[in-house]
Tab-separated table of C-alpha atoms in Angstrom:
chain	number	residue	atom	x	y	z
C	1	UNK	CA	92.299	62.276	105.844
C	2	UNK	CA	92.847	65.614	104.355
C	3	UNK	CA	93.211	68.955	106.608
C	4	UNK	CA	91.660	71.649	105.144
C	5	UNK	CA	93.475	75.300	105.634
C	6	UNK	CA	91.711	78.435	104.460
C	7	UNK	CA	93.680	82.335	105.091
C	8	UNK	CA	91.623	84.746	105.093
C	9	UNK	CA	92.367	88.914	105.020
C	10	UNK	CA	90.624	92.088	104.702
C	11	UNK	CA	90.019	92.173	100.586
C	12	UNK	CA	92.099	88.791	99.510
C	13	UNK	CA	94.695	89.858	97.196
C	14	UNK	CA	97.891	90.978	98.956
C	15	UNK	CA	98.231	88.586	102.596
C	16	UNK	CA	95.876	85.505	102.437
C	17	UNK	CA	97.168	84.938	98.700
C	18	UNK	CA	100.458	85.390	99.517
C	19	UNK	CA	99.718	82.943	102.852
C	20	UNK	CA	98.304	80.375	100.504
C	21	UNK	CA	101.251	80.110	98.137
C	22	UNK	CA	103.906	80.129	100.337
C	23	UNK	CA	101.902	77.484	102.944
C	24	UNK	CA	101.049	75.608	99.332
C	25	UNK	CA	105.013	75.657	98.571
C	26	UNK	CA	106.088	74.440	102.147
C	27	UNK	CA	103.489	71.422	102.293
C	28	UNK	CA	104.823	70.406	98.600
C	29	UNK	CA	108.383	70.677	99.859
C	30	UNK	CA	107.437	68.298	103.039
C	31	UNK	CA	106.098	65.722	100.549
C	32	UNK	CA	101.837	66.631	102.202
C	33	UNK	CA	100.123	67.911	99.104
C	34	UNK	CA	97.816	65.362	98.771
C	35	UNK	CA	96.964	65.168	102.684
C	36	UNK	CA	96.871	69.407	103.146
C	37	UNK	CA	94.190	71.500	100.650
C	38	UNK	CA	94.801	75.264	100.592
C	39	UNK	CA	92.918	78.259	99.813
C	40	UNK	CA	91.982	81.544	100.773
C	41	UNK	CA	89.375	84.678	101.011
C	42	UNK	CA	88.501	87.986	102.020
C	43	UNK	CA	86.313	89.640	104.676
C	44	UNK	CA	85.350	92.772	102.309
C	45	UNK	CA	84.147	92.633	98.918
C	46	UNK	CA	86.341	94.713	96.997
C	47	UNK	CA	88.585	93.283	94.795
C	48	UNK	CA	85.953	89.911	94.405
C	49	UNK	CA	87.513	88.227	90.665
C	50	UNK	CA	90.770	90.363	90.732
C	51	UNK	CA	93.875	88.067	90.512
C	52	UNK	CA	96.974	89.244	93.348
C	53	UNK	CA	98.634	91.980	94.008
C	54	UNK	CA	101.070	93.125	91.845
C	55	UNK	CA	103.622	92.891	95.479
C	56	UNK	CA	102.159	89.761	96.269
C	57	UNK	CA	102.932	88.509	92.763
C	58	UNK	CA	106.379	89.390	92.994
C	59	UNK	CA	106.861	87.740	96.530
C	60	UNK	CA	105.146	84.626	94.905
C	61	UNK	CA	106.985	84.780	91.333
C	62	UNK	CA	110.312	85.151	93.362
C	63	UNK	CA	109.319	81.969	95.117
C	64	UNK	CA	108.582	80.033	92.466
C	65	UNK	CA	104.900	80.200	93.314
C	66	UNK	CA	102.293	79.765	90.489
C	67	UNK	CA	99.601	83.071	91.236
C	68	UNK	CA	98.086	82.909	88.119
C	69	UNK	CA	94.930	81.088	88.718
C	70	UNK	CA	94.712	82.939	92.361
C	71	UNK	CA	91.143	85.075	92.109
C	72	UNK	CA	90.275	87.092	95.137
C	73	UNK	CA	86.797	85.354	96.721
C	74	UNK	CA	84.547	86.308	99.705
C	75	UNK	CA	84.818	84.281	102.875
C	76	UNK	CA	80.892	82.507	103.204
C	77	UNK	CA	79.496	80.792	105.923
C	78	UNK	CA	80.197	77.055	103.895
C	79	UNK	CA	83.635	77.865	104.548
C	80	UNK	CA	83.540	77.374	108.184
C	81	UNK	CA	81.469	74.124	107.522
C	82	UNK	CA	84.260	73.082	104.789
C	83	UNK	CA	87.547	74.194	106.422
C	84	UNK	CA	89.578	72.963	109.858
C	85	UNK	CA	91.298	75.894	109.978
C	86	UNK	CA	90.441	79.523	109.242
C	87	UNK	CA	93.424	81.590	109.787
C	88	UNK	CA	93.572	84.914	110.159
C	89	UNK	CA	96.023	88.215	109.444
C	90	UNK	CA	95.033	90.764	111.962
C	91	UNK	CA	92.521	91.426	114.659
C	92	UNK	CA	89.995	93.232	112.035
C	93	UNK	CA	89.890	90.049	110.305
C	94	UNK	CA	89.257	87.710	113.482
C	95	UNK	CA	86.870	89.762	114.529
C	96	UNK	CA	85.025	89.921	111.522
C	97	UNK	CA	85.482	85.779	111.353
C	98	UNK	CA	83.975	85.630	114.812
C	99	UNK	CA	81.186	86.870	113.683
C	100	UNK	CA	80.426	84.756	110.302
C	101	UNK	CA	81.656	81.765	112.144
C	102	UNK	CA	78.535	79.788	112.572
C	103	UNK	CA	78.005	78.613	116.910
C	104	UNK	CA	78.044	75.168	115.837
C	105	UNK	CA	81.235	74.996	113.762
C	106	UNK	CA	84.642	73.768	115.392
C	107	UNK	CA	87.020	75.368	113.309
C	108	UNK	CA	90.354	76.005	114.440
C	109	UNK	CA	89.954	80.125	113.981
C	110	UNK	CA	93.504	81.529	115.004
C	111	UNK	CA	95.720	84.458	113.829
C	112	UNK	CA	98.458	83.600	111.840
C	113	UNK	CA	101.019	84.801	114.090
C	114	UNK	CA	99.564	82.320	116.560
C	115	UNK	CA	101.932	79.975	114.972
C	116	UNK	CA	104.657	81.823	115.244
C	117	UNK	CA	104.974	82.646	119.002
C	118	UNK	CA	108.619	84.046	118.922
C	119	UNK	CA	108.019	86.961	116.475
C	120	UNK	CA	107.153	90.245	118.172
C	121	UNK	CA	105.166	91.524	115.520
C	122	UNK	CA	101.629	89.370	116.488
C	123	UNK	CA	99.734	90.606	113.511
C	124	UNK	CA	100.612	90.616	109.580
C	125	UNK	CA	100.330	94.172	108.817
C	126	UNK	CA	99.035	94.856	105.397
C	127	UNK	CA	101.000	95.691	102.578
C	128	UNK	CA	98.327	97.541	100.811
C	129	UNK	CA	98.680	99.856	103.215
C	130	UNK	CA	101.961	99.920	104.528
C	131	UNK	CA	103.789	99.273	100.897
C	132	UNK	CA	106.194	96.591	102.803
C	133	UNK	CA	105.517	93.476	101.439
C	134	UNK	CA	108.915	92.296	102.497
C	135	UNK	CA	108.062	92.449	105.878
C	136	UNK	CA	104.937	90.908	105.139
C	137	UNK	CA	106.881	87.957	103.461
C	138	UNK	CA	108.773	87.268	106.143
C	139	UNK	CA	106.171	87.482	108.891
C	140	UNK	CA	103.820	85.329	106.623
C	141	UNK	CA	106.730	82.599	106.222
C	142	UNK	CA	107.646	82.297	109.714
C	143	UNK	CA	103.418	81.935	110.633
C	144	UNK	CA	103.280	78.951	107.821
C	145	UNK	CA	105.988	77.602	109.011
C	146	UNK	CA	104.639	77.835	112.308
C	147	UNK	CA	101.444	76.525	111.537
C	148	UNK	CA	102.690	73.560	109.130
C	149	UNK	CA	104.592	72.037	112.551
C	150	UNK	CA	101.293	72.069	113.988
C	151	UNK	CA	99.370	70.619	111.535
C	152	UNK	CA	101.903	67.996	111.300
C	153	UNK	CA	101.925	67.424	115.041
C	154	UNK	CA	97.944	67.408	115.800
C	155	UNK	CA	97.447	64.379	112.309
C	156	UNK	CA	100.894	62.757	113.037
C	157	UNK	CA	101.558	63.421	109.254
């Protein structure tokens, strides 16, 4: 069995990307790459093609984190179809989700901060705006954290 996680954020190149490499670098680390498949999107259709962030490449790049074939994609209605979970960064972006998400599709569709319960920041403010991608580093580590211990729990992998 393979899980199937897909971040999603406002225009795809600063906190979904950043989400999928780091979540990508914490299931290689726990030794899951074969049984967890990553990717990510965007709600808006802005940057569609453009590769990450220049902030989001330097998080990545000081992690170790290959961004190079990373291309910013729109979120389709497949995705909720092809996914388990569809993880959001703030409450623009659920709500937006809630409304592509198809009635009959059972995808997990949570916040990312969901899965990390004892921050007090509950939504991954983004960088574009705000310039702070460190905070958005370390909010977005301690939510794939988070979420890998679930994952791990709910498929006993």
């Amino acid at each position: 069995m393979v899980v199937r996680v897909l971040f999603v954020c406002l225009g795809n190149i600063c906190r979904s990307p950043m989400a999928e490499g780091m979540f990508r670098a914490k299931v290689d680390a726990a030794g899951l790459t074969d049984q967890i498949r990553i990717d990510s999107a965007a709600t808006g259709n802005w940057n569609l093609g453009n590769p990450p962030h220049r902030g989001t490449q330097q998080v990545l790049t000081k992690h170790g984190i290959d961004h190079t074939q990373m291309r910013a994609r729109l979120i389709d209605q497949d995705d909720f179809a092809d996914f388990d979970y569809v993880i959001g960064m703030d409450g623009s972006n659920m709500k937006d989700l809630e409304a592509l998400k198809p009635l009959e599709s059972d995808v997990i569709l949570k916040k990312l901060m969901d899965f990390a319960p004892d921050e007090k920041q509950q939504e991954v403010p983004d960088p574009y705006y705000t310039g702070n991608f460190d905070e958005t580093e370390r909010l977005v580590s301690a939510g794939c954290e988070g979420l890998l211990r679930a994952i791990r729990e709910r498929y006993s992998i």
